[in-house]
Coordinates of C-alpha atoms and ligand atoms in Angstrom, one line a residue:
M1 CA 1.1 -16.4 200.5
R2 CA 3.2 -17.4 203.7
S3 CA 6.7 -17.7 202.9
L4 CA 8.1 -15.6 205.9
F5 CA 10.1 -17.3 208.9
L6 CA 9.5 -20.7 207.8
L7 CA 13.0 -21.7 208.0
D8 CA 12.9 -24.4 210.7
F9 CA 11.2 -28.0 211.1
T10 CA 8.0 -27.2 211.6
K11 CA 7.2 -25.2 207.9
V12 CA 6.0 -28.4 206.8
M13 CA 2.8 -28.3 209.5
C14 CA 3.1 -24.8 209.2
Y15 CA 1.5 -25.2 205.9
N16 CA -0.7 -27.4 206.9
Y17 CA -2.2 -24.9 208.9
K18 CA -5.9 -25.4 208.9
C19 CA -7.3 -22.3 210.6
R20 CA -8.9 -23.9 214.2
S21 CA -10.2 -21.5 217.1
L22 CA -8.3 -20.7 220.0
K23 CA -9.5 -23.6 221.7
G24 CA -8.8 -26.4 219.3
M25 CA -5.7 -27.6 221.1
N26 CA -8.6 -29.8 223.2
N27 CA -7.6 -32.7 220.6
M28 CA -4.0 -33.4 222.8
T29 CA -5.2 -35.7 224.8
E30 CA -6.2 -38.4 222.8
N31 CA -3.9 -41.9 222.6
K32 CA -1.6 -40.7 220.1
R33 CA -0.3 -37.6 219.4
T34 CA -0.5 -36.5 216.2
K35 CA 1.2 -32.9 216.5
N36 CA 3.9 -32.2 218.6
I37 CA 3.8 -29.1 221.2
T38 CA 5.5 -26.2 218.8
A39 CA 2.9 -27.8 215.6
L40 CA -0.1 -26.9 217.8
L41 CA 1.1 -23.7 219.6
T42 CA 2.1 -22.8 216.0
E43 CA -2.3 -23.4 215.4
T44 CA -3.1 -21.3 217.9
V45 CA -0.7 -18.4 217.1
S46 CA -1.3 -18.3 214.3
A47 CA -4.9 -18.4 214.7
A48 CA -4.2 -14.4 216.6
F49 CA -2.7 -13.1 213.9
E50 CA -5.3 -13.9 211.6
S51 CA -7.6 -12.1 213.6
C52 CA -5.2 -9.7 214.3
G53 CA -6.0 -9.3 211.0
Y54 CA -1.9 -10.8 210.3
D55 CA -1.5 -13.9 208.2
P56 CA -1.3 -16.7 209.3
S57 CA 1.4 -18.1 208.5
L58 CA 3.2 -15.8 210.8
G59 CA 3.0 -17.7 214.0
T60 CA 5.3 -20.2 213.4
V61 CA 6.3 -21.2 217.4
L62 CA 9.2 -22.1 218.7
V63 CA 10.9 -23.4 221.5
S64 CA 12.5 -20.4 222.9
D65 CA 16.1 -20.0 223.5
R66 CA 15.8 -18.3 226.7
P67 CA 14.4 -21.2 228.5
D68 CA 15.1 -18.3 232.0
I69 CA 12.2 -15.8 231.2
C70 CA 10.0 -18.3 228.7
Q71 CA 9.3 -22.6 227.7
F72 CA 8.0 -21.0 223.8
Q73 CA 8.5 -17.6 222.0
C74 CA 7.0 -16.8 218.7
N75 CA 9.5 -14.5 215.6
G76 CA 6.5 -14.0 213.7
A77 CA 6.6 -10.2 213.9
F78 CA 9.4 -9.5 212.4
G79 CA 8.1 -10.7 208.8
G80 CA 4.9 -8.8 209.8
A81 CA 6.2 -5.3 210.0
K82 CA 8.5 -6.2 206.4
L83 CA 5.2 -7.3 205.4
Y84 CA 3.0 -4.1 207.1
H85 CA 5.0 -1.7 206.4
K86 CA 4.0 -1.3 210.6
S87 CA 6.3 -1.0 213.8
P88 CA 7.4 -4.5 215.6
A89 CA 6.3 -4.2 219.2
I90 CA 2.8 -2.5 218.4
I91 CA 2.2 -6.3 215.8
A92 CA 3.4 -9.2 218.9
Q93 CA 1.5 -6.6 222.0
E94 CA -1.4 -6.7 219.4
V95 CA -1.4 -10.9 218.9
A96 CA 0.3 -11.5 222.4
D97 CA -2.4 -9.1 224.2
K98 CA -4.7 -11.6 222.1
L99 CA -2.8 -15.4 223.0
K100 CA -3.6 -13.4 226.7
E101 CA -7.3 -14.3 226.7
D102 CA -6.1 -18.7 226.8
K103 CA -6.4 -20.5 230.0
R104 CA -3.5 -23.5 229.0
F105 CA -0.5 -19.5 229.1
A106 CA 0.7 -19.4 232.5
K107 CA 2.1 -15.6 230.2
V108 CA 2.3 -14.2 227.5
E109 CA 4.8 -11.3 226.9
A110 CA 5.5 -8.9 224.2
V111 CA 9.0 -8.3 224.4
K112 CA 11.7 -5.9 222.9
P113 CA 12.4 -5.9 220.1
A114 CA 9.5 -7.8 218.7
F115 CA 9.6 -11.0 220.1
I116 CA 7.1 -13.3 221.8
N117 CA 7.3 -15.1 224.8
I118 CA 4.5 -18.2 226.0
T119 CA 4.6 -19.8 228.7
L120 CA 2.5 -23.2 229.8
T121 CA 1.0 -22.9 233.4
D122 CA 1.4 -26.1 234.9
E123 CA -2.5 -27.6 234.3
F124 CA -2.2 -28.0 230.6
L125 CA 1.7 -28.6 230.8
A126 CA 1.2 -31.6 232.8
E127 CA -1.9 -32.4 230.5
Q128 CA 0.4 -32.5 227.5
C129 CA 2.4 -34.5 229.8
R130 CA -0.3 -37.6 229.9
A131 CA -1.1 -37.9 227.2
I132 CA 2.6 -38.4 226.0
A133 CA 2.8 -41.2 228.8
K134 CA -1.0 -42.7 227.3
D135 CA 1.0 -42.0 224.5
E136 CA 2.8 -45.5 222.4
H137 CA 5.5 -44.3 221.1
L138 CA 5.6 -41.2 224.6
G139 CA 5.2 -38.4 222.4
V140 CA 7.1 -39.3 220.1
V141 CA 4.6 -37.7 217.0
Q142 CA 5.2 -40.3 213.7
A143 CA 6.2 -39.5 210.1
E144 CA 2.2 -38.9 208.7
K145 CA 3.8 -39.8 205.2
P146 CA 6.9 -42.2 205.7
S147 CA 9.8 -42.4 204.1
S148 CA 11.3 -45.9 202.6
I149 CA 14.7 -45.1 203.6
V150 CA 17.8 -47.4 203.4
I151 CA 20.7 -47.3 204.8
D152 CA 24.2 -48.7 204.4
Y153 CA 26.2 -49.0 207.5
G154 CA 28.7 -51.5 209.5
G155 CA 30.6 -52.1 205.8
P156 CA 33.2 -54.3 207.5
N157 CA 35.6 -56.3 205.3
V158 CA 35.4 -59.7 204.9
A159 CA 38.6 -61.7 205.4
K160 CA 40.3 -58.7 207.6
A161 CA 39.9 -58.4 211.8
L162 CA 37.4 -56.7 212.9
H163 CA 39.0 -53.2 213.9
I164 CA 38.2 -50.2 215.5
G165 CA 37.4 -48.9 212.4
H166 CA 34.2 -50.0 212.2
L167 CA 33.4 -49.0 215.2
R168 CA 31.8 -46.1 214.3
S169 CA 30.1 -47.2 211.4
A170 CA 27.9 -49.7 213.2
I171 CA 27.5 -47.8 216.7
I172 CA 26.4 -44.5 214.3
G173 CA 24.2 -46.4 211.7
E174 CA 22.6 -48.4 214.0
A175 CA 21.2 -45.0 216.3
L176 CA 20.3 -43.2 212.9
K177 CA 18.8 -46.3 212.1
R178 CA 16.4 -46.9 215.1
L179 CA 15.7 -42.9 215.3
A180 CA 14.5 -42.6 211.1
R181 CA 12.1 -46.1 212.9
A182 CA 11.3 -43.8 216.0
C183 CA 10.5 -41.5 214.2
G184 CA 7.6 -43.0 212.0
H185 CA 9.6 -44.2 208.4
K186 CA 10.4 -47.3 207.1
V187 CA 14.0 -48.8 207.1
I188 CA 15.9 -51.4 205.9
G189 CA 19.7 -52.2 207.0
D190 CA 22.2 -53.3 204.7
A191 CA 25.8 -54.4 205.2
H192 CA 27.4 -54.2 202.4
L193 CA 30.0 -56.6 203.5
G194 CA 33.1 -55.4 201.6
D195 CA 33.5 -59.1 199.6
W196 CA 34.4 -59.1 196.7
G197 CA 37.4 -56.3 196.1
M198 CA 41.1 -56.3 195.6
P199 CA 41.7 -57.1 199.5
M200 CA 39.8 -60.7 198.8
G201 CA 43.1 -61.5 196.0
L202 CA 45.6 -60.3 198.3
V203 CA 43.9 -63.0 200.9
I204 CA 43.9 -66.0 198.8
A205 CA 47.0 -64.7 197.1
Y206 CA 48.0 -65.2 199.6
L207 CA 46.6 -68.7 200.9
S208 CA 48.1 -69.5 197.5
Q209 CA 51.8 -69.2 198.3
M210 CA 51.1 -71.2 201.9
H211 CA 49.9 -73.4 200.6
P212 CA 50.2 -75.0 196.8
D213 CA 49.4 -77.8 197.6
W214 CA 45.6 -77.0 197.8
K215 CA 42.8 -78.5 195.4
C216 CA 41.1 -75.2 195.2
F217 CA 44.7 -73.7 193.1
S218 CA 44.9 -76.5 190.5
D219 CA 42.5 -76.4 187.2
D220 CA 40.5 -79.9 188.0
F221 CA 38.8 -79.1 191.3
D222 CA 35.8 -80.6 191.2
P223 CA 33.8 -78.8 194.2
E224 CA 32.1 -82.1 194.2
K225 CA 34.5 -83.9 196.1
D226 CA 37.5 -81.8 196.9
V227 CA 37.4 -80.5 200.0
I228 CA 39.0 -77.0 201.2
P229 CA 40.8 -76.6 204.2
D230 CA 39.9 -76.4 207.5
L231 CA 40.7 -71.4 208.0
D232 CA 40.0 -70.1 210.9
T233 CA 39.5 -65.8 212.0
A234 CA 43.0 -66.6 213.8
Q235 CA 44.6 -67.1 211.2
L236 CA 42.9 -64.7 208.7
N237 CA 43.0 -61.6 210.5
E238 CA 47.2 -62.9 210.4
I239 CA 47.6 -63.2 206.0
Y240 CA 45.1 -60.0 205.6
P241 CA 47.9 -57.5 207.1
A242 CA 50.9 -59.5 205.9
A243 CA 49.8 -60.0 202.0
S244 CA 49.6 -56.1 202.0
K245 CA 52.2 -55.5 203.2
L246 CA 53.7 -57.4 200.8
S247 CA 52.2 -56.1 198.2
K248 CA 53.6 -53.1 198.5
E249 CA 56.9 -54.2 198.5
D250 CA 59.0 -52.8 196.4
S251 CA 60.8 -56.0 195.3
D252 CA 60.1 -57.9 192.5
E253 CA 58.8 -60.3 194.8
G254 CA 56.5 -57.9 196.5
R255 CA 55.5 -56.5 193.0
A256 CA 54.5 -60.1 191.7
F257 CA 52.8 -61.1 194.4
K258 CA 51.0 -57.2 193.5
E259 CA 50.8 -59.2 190.4
K260 CA 49.6 -62.8 191.2
A261 CA 46.3 -61.3 193.8
H262 CA 45.7 -58.9 191.2
D263 CA 45.0 -62.6 189.4
M264 CA 42.8 -63.3 192.1
T265 CA 40.5 -61.1 192.6
L266 CA 40.0 -61.3 189.0
M267 CA 39.5 -65.1 188.8
L268 CA 37.3 -64.4 191.4
Q269 CA 35.2 -62.1 189.5
S270 CA 34.9 -64.9 186.9
H271 CA 33.9 -67.5 189.6
K272 CA 36.7 -69.8 188.2
K273 CA 36.1 -73.0 190.1
G274 CA 37.9 -73.5 193.3
I275 CA 38.9 -69.8 193.6
Y276 CA 35.6 -68.5 194.2
D277 CA 34.9 -71.4 197.0
L278 CA 37.6 -71.4 198.4
W279 CA 36.2 -67.1 199.2
K280 CA 33.1 -68.9 199.7
K281 CA 34.6 -70.4 203.2
I282 CA 36.5 -67.9 204.3
V283 CA 33.3 -64.9 204.0
G284 CA 31.8 -67.5 206.1
I285 CA 33.7 -68.5 209.0
S286 CA 35.3 -64.1 208.4
V287 CA 31.0 -63.3 208.3
G288 CA 30.1 -65.6 211.5
D289 CA 33.0 -63.7 213.3
V290 CA 31.2 -59.7 211.9
K291 CA 28.2 -60.4 212.9
R292 CA 29.6 -62.8 216.5
I293 CA 31.2 -59.1 218.0
F294 CA 28.2 -57.2 216.3
S295 CA 26.2 -58.1 217.9
Q296 CA 27.5 -57.3 221.4
L297 CA 27.0 -54.2 220.2
N298 CA 23.3 -54.4 220.2
V299 CA 24.5 -53.9 216.1
D300 CA 21.9 -56.2 213.9
F301 CA 21.6 -55.8 210.0
D302 CA 18.0 -56.1 208.3
F303 CA 20.2 -58.1 204.8
W304 CA 24.6 -58.6 205.3
Y305 CA 24.7 -58.5 201.5
G306 CA 27.9 -58.2 200.2
E307 CA 30.2 -56.5 197.7
S308 CA 30.4 -60.2 196.2
D309 CA 25.5 -59.5 195.7
A310 CA 26.5 -56.8 193.5
D311 CA 27.7 -58.7 190.9
E312 CA 25.0 -60.4 189.0
Y313 CA 23.5 -56.4 188.6
I314 CA 27.2 -55.1 186.3
P315 CA 26.3 -56.7 183.1
Q316 CA 23.4 -54.5 184.0
L317 CA 25.2 -51.8 184.8
L318 CA 27.4 -52.1 182.2
D319 CA 24.8 -52.0 180.0
V320 CA 22.9 -48.6 181.4
L321 CA 26.2 -47.3 181.4
T322 CA 26.6 -47.7 177.3
S323 CA 23.9 -47.7 176.2
K324 CA 24.0 -44.1 177.5
G325 CA 27.0 -43.5 176.2
L326 CA 28.7 -42.6 179.5
M327 CA 31.7 -44.9 179.4
H328 CA 34.6 -44.3 178.0
E329 CA 37.3 -46.0 177.3
S330 CA 40.7 -44.2 179.3
M331 CA 44.1 -45.4 179.7
G332 CA 42.4 -49.3 179.2
A333 CA 39.8 -49.0 181.6
M334 CA 36.0 -47.8 181.7
V335 CA 35.5 -44.6 183.1
V336 CA 32.9 -42.1 183.3
D337 CA 33.3 -38.8 183.1
V338 CA 31.5 -37.1 186.6
A339 CA 32.5 -33.7 187.0
Q340 CA 30.3 -30.5 186.7
E341 CA 31.2 -27.0 185.6
D342 CA 31.0 -25.3 189.1
D343 CA 32.7 -28.0 190.9
K344 CA 35.5 -26.1 192.7
A345 CA 37.5 -29.3 193.1
P346 CA 39.2 -31.9 190.8
M347 CA 36.1 -34.1 190.3
P348 CA 38.1 -37.6 188.9
P349 CA 35.7 -39.7 187.1
V350 CA 35.0 -43.2 188.7
M351 CA 36.1 -46.4 187.6
I352 CA 34.3 -49.1 187.0
K353 CA 36.3 -51.4 185.1
K354 CA 40.2 -51.9 185.3
T355 CA 42.2 -52.5 182.2
D356 CA 42.3 -56.4 183.5
G357 CA 38.5 -56.8 183.5
S358 CA 38.4 -56.6 187.3
V359 CA 36.0 -54.2 188.8
L360 CA 36.3 -51.2 191.6
Y361 CA 35.2 -50.6 195.0
D362 CA 33.1 -47.9 193.1
T363 CA 31.3 -50.6 190.3
T364 CA 29.7 -52.2 193.3
D365 CA 28.8 -49.9 195.0
L366 CA 26.7 -48.5 191.8
A367 CA 25.9 -51.8 190.7
T368 CA 24.2 -52.0 194.6
L369 CA 21.7 -49.8 193.4
I370 CA 19.9 -51.2 191.4
Q371 CA 20.3 -54.3 193.4
R372 CA 18.2 -51.7 196.1
E373 CA 16.2 -50.3 193.5
K374 CA 14.3 -53.4 192.2
D375 CA 13.8 -55.0 195.5
F376 CA 12.9 -51.7 197.8
K377 CA 12.5 -48.8 195.0
P378 CA 13.9 -45.7 198.3
D379 CA 13.2 -42.3 198.6
N380 CA 15.7 -42.1 200.3
V381 CA 19.2 -44.4 200.8
W382 CA 21.8 -43.6 204.0
Y383 CA 25.5 -44.8 203.9
V384 CA 26.9 -44.4 206.9
A385 CA 31.1 -44.4 205.9
D386 CA 34.1 -43.1 206.6
K387 CA 34.5 -38.3 205.8
R388 CA 37.8 -39.6 204.0
Q389 CA 35.7 -42.0 201.4
T390 CA 33.4 -38.2 200.7
L391 CA 35.0 -38.3 196.7
H392 CA 34.1 -41.6 196.4
F393 CA 30.2 -40.8 197.2
E394 CA 30.4 -38.2 195.3
Q395 CA 31.1 -39.7 192.3
C396 CA 28.6 -42.8 192.7
F397 CA 26.1 -40.6 193.1
R398 CA 26.3 -38.6 190.1
C399 CA 26.9 -41.1 188.3
A400 CA 24.2 -43.1 189.0
K401 CA 22.3 -39.9 188.8
L402 CA 23.6 -39.3 185.2
A403 CA 22.8 -43.4 184.2
G404 CA 19.2 -42.8 185.8
I405 CA 20.4 -45.7 187.6
M406 CA 18.0 -44.3 190.5
R407 CA 13.9 -41.9 190.0
D408 CA 15.4 -38.3 190.1
E409 CA 13.4 -38.4 193.8
T410 CA 15.3 -40.2 195.3
Q411 CA 17.6 -39.2 197.9
L412 CA 21.8 -40.9 197.9
E413 CA 22.4 -38.9 201.4
Y414 CA 26.5 -39.7 202.2
M415 CA 27.1 -39.9 206.5
G416 CA 30.9 -39.4 206.7
F417 CA 31.7 -40.0 210.4
G418 CA 35.0 -38.1 211.3
T419 CA 37.5 -40.8 213.4
M420 CA 38.6 -42.2 216.9
N421 CA 41.9 -41.0 218.2
G422 CA 44.2 -41.8 221.0
A423 CA 44.7 -39.6 223.9
D424 CA 47.3 -38.0 221.5
G425 CA 44.8 -36.7 218.9
K426 CA 46.2 -39.7 216.9
P427 CA 44.0 -42.3 215.4
Y428 CA 43.4 -44.9 218.5
K429 CA 46.3 -48.0 217.9
T430 CA 47.1 -50.3 220.3
R431 CA 50.1 -50.0 222.5
D432 CA 52.1 -51.2 220.0
G433 CA 51.2 -48.7 217.6
G434 CA 49.2 -51.2 215.6
V435 CA 45.1 -51.3 215.0
M436 CA 43.1 -52.2 217.5
Q437 CA 40.6 -55.2 216.7
L438 CA 37.6 -54.9 217.5
Q439 CA 37.2 -57.4 219.6
M440 CA 40.2 -56.1 221.5
L441 CA 38.3 -52.8 222.4
L442 CA 35.4 -54.4 223.9
D443 CA 37.5 -57.1 226.2
T444 CA 39.5 -53.7 226.7
A445 CA 36.6 -52.0 228.5
F446 CA 34.5 -54.9 229.7
D447 CA 37.3 -55.0 232.4
A448 CA 37.9 -51.6 232.8
A449 CA 34.3 -51.8 234.4
K450 CA 34.0 -55.1 236.3
A451 CA 36.7 -53.9 238.2
R452 CA 35.4 -51.3 239.4
M453 CA 31.6 -52.9 239.7
Q454 CA 31.0 -54.2 243.5
A455 CA 31.4 -57.7 242.6
D456 CA 29.3 -58.3 246.4
K457 CA 26.1 -57.1 244.4
F458 CA 24.9 -59.6 242.3
D459 CA 24.1 -62.8 243.2
T460 CA 26.0 -64.9 240.3
L461 CA 29.2 -64.4 238.1
Q462 CA 26.8 -64.1 235.5
E463 CA 25.0 -61.5 236.2
L464 CA 28.2 -59.3 237.1
D465 CA 29.7 -60.0 233.6
D466 CA 26.1 -59.5 231.8
T467 CA 26.3 -56.1 233.6
A468 CA 29.6 -55.5 232.5
R469 CA 29.2 -56.1 229.5
K470 CA 26.2 -53.3 228.9
I471 CA 27.8 -51.3 231.0
A472 CA 31.3 -51.5 228.3
I473 CA 29.3 -50.5 225.8
A474 CA 27.5 -48.5 227.3
S475 CA 30.4 -46.3 227.8
I476 CA 31.8 -46.9 224.9
K477 CA 28.5 -46.1 222.6
F478 CA 27.9 -43.0 224.6
G479 CA 31.5 -41.6 224.3
D480 CA 30.8 -42.0 220.8
L481 CA 27.4 -40.8 220.3
I482 CA 27.4 -38.1 221.6
N483 CA 30.3 -36.2 219.9
H484 CA 28.7 -35.3 216.3
R485 CA 29.2 -37.5 213.7
S486 CA 31.6 -35.5 211.5
K487 CA 33.2 -34.3 214.5
D488 CA 37.1 -36.5 215.5
Y489 CA 36.5 -37.5 219.0
I490 CA 39.3 -38.9 221.5
F491 CA 39.1 -42.2 223.6
D492 CA 39.1 -42.4 226.7
L493 CA 38.2 -45.2 228.1
D494 CA 38.2 -43.6 232.2
K495 CA 36.9 -41.0 230.8
F496 CA 33.7 -43.6 229.8
L497 CA 33.2 -45.2 232.5
S498 CA 33.3 -42.4 234.9
A499 CA 29.7 -42.3 237.0
D500 CA 29.7 -38.4 236.4
G501 CA 29.0 -35.8 233.8
K502 CA 27.6 -37.3 229.9
T503 CA 28.1 -40.7 229.6
G504 CA 26.4 -43.8 229.2
V505 CA 26.9 -44.9 232.9
Y506 CA 25.6 -42.5 234.1
L507 CA 22.6 -43.1 231.9
L508 CA 22.5 -46.8 233.1
Y509 CA 22.9 -45.6 236.7
M510 CA 19.8 -43.2 236.5
V511 CA 17.5 -45.7 235.4
T512 CA 18.7 -47.8 237.9
R513 CA 18.2 -45.3 241.0
I514 CA 14.4 -44.9 239.0
C515 CA 14.3 -49.3 239.6
S516 CA 15.5 -49.5 243.0
V517 CA 12.9 -46.6 244.3
L518 CA 10.0 -48.4 243.0
R519 CA 11.1 -51.5 244.3
K520 CA 11.9 -50.3 247.3
L521 CA 7.8 -48.9 247.6
G522 CA 6.2 -51.6 245.6
I523 CA 5.8 -50.3 242.9
D524 CA 4.2 -52.8 240.0
D525 CA 5.6 -50.5 236.7
E526 CA 3.8 -52.1 234.1
G527 CA 0.2 -50.4 233.9
E528 CA 0.0 -47.2 232.4
I529 CA 1.2 -44.1 234.2
E530 CA -1.4 -41.9 235.7
L531 CA 0.8 -38.1 236.4
G532 CA -0.4 -35.4 238.6
E533 CA 0.1 -31.7 239.0
I534 CA 2.9 -30.5 239.5
Y535 CA 3.8 -29.6 242.7
T536 CA 7.6 -27.5 242.8
D537 CA 10.0 -26.5 239.9
S538 CA 11.8 -29.7 239.8
E539 CA 8.9 -30.9 238.2
R540 CA 7.5 -28.4 235.9
E541 CA 11.6 -28.6 234.5
L542 CA 11.1 -32.0 233.8
M543 CA 7.8 -31.7 231.7
L544 CA 9.0 -30.1 230.0
N545 CA 11.7 -32.0 228.9
I546 CA 9.3 -35.0 228.5
L547 CA 7.2 -32.3 226.5
L548 CA 10.1 -31.9 224.5
T549 CA 10.7 -35.4 223.4
D550 CA 9.5 -35.6 219.8
E551 CA 11.7 -32.0 218.8
T552 CA 14.4 -33.4 219.9
F553 CA 14.0 -36.8 217.6
R554 CA 13.1 -34.8 214.8
H555 CA 15.9 -32.2 215.2
A556 CA 18.5 -35.2 215.8
F557 CA 16.0 -37.0 212.6
T558 CA 17.1 -34.0 210.2
E559 CA 20.2 -33.7 211.1
R560 CA 20.7 -37.2 210.6
A561 CA 22.4 -36.8 214.3
P562 CA 22.4 -39.1 216.8
N563 CA 23.6 -36.8 219.8
Y564 CA 20.8 -34.2 220.0
V565 CA 19.2 -37.5 221.8
C566 CA 22.6 -38.1 223.4
E567 CA 22.5 -34.7 224.8
N568 CA 18.9 -34.6 226.0
A569 CA 18.3 -38.1 227.2
Y570 CA 21.5 -36.2 230.0
Q571 CA 19.4 -32.9 230.4
L572 CA 16.1 -36.0 231.6
A573 CA 18.9 -37.3 233.7
V574 CA 19.8 -34.3 235.2
L575 CA 17.0 -32.8 235.8
F576 CA 15.5 -35.6 237.0
S577 CA 18.7 -36.2 239.7
K578 CA 18.0 -32.6 241.2
F579 CA 14.1 -33.4 241.2
Y580 CA 15.2 -37.0 243.4
Q581 CA 17.6 -34.8 245.5
E582 CA 14.5 -32.3 246.1
N583 CA 11.4 -34.6 246.8
H584 CA 11.5 -37.1 249.0
I585 CA 8.9 -39.4 247.5
M586 CA 10.7 -42.3 250.1
N587 CA 8.5 -40.7 253.4
E588 CA 5.6 -38.5 251.0
S589 CA 3.1 -38.6 253.9
D590 CA 0.6 -37.0 251.2
E591 CA -0.5 -39.9 249.5
K592 CA -2.4 -37.9 246.2
K593 CA 1.9 -35.9 246.3
K594 CA 4.1 -39.4 246.6
S595 CA 1.8 -40.5 244.0
A596 CA 2.0 -37.8 241.1
W597 CA 5.9 -38.5 241.9
I598 CA 6.1 -41.7 241.2
N599 CA 4.5 -41.4 238.4
L600 CA 6.7 -38.9 237.5
C601 CA 9.6 -41.5 238.3
R602 CA 8.2 -43.8 236.3
L603 CA 7.9 -42.4 232.8
V604 CA 11.3 -40.5 232.8
K605 CA 12.2 -44.6 233.5
R606 CA 10.4 -45.0 229.9
M607 CA 11.7 -42.5 228.5
L608 CA 15.3 -42.6 229.1
I609 CA 14.9 -46.2 228.3
K610 CA 13.7 -44.6 224.9
H611 CA 16.6 -42.5 224.4
L612 CA 19.1 -45.6 225.3
D613 CA 17.1 -48.0 222.5
V614 CA 17.5 -45.4 219.9
L615 CA 21.1 -45.5 220.5
A616 CA 21.2 -49.2 220.6
I617 CA 22.2 -49.0 224.3
D618 CA 20.8 -52.3 226.3
T619 CA 19.9 -50.8 229.8
V620 CA 20.6 -52.9 233.9
E621 CA 18.3 -52.8 237.2
K622 CA 21.2 -52.7 238.5
M623 CA 25.0 -51.2 238.9
Ligands
LIG701 N1 33.7 -51.7 203.8 C1 33.7 -50.3 204.1 C2 35.3 -49.9 203.5 O1 35.7 -50.1 205.7 C3 32.3 -49.8 203.7 C4 31.2 -49.7 203.2 C5 31.0 -48.4 203.2 N2 29.5 -48.9 202.2 C6 29.3 -48.5 201.0 N3 28.3 -49.0 199.9 N4 30.7 -48.5 200.1 O2 35.5 -48.3 203.8

């Protein structure tokens, strides 16, 4: 029975434990790492437990929570004490004594009450980092059984200007997608455009009032010969807010308009010609704009499906819900009850169809799951959307499971995120209190980044602009991603653009410093990295960070939280800066030392770029 102290992600590895000799770690220098350091150490420590007569599953090794004392720790003696009714300190001492025979450990100690503390020798640490430098994934162990994951993020609403509300979904989702890929999973990104609901009806209704003469609004519209007049994003951006405002007005005009918008929504959803053609035109214009803005943020999707693509699955959804007896009428609408006895908060039914027969947000989300199951058979579906949508997703997930749309083993997961606030702690607004458009935010950051740059460092204006753009994007993205996604944060451009502290700019700067060292030394950075020995404390710290990259990525993946990748990138940059200050690479006369240091610089550069790539942040050569 292995049931003790398997509380973290090393659990899985511990179950795969096979008894090996203490020397069993020599396969670590292979080109592709199949185990991370804690898993490798767990094998060794488990074997030590076993050879002392204890259950090997007690040997789980963790990264030390006291890095000032040791690098790794095992807390298994506490569990052993319960199992064998023996003093934990004695067990820890026995196991530590056994481990002391191992030449790869510089120090093994049993410390009170019963921790086993482990520190690697510099030789072993450097050997591990050499293997990481040669590994195509830089030490990030690829999932043994990759999951197939559909990630639904971005979620911009067509015909509304892309505003900062969609910034977080896009950048957190992109990072989560890349993180899962970096860990070896198969991931499909889908934008799930909001293109089929009432907002579309509002825009179309407004256009019909502005241009009653347009052919598309008349019953004899002929898609073969009648054209839809041209529209542009600027017009669309003005129409939606005006339409939305009018529909909320408590006046006859407001009510009549809202009615009309409902009618238009229904007409659209019934593919009425003219209305449907106008909608297609609006979608085309709007999606082009969304793509352009998202590409500035390095956000891209495998599928740009919208709610409207779920339309063809709605009949099937209705069939399933009806045949399983799940759907019933409630005040003219069709709903599914999803409340459970143990619910602590009210759980309203899912609305499938409104009284007028139109479908809603819940309906398209459920129908989309039918499409995803049919096309992708995913193991997981992840949704990255505003925290305020918690209830919606809980309702949908319950309904999907009740209806058997998804297999039982498919995990539907909602990753809510907090709000981006202004300095006043309230949702970020424009100066005049309006919702800020995303393009405006990006432009503001670009101008601010450019103003801080030294123009004469760049050969062309183009180069200056490209660099300023990358710095602006890095600062916005890192400023967001460094916070746990579930938290609100304050958008503070000055802080984000600072070259000090936990900022994207600091990280880009560190990469440019390494580039500049390599340039000055005339180093070709293409070939294999040949790490040398460890000479100083700062190299040891740096290499330990590199050795733990897999644990960072794994933790971030398990928690669905890219902020751990940000944090580690920052730590790595800080350690590099210390190493660089303490060791004078340029004028080092010992060639062996110099070469070791240069190669370490090269590895750090690749590592930093790998972290930034997961965050979808581009680096620059100079700044
Ligand atoms: N379009 C939605 C909004 O702006 C977000 C979509 C989230 N994804 C989903 N499958 N519902 O609120």
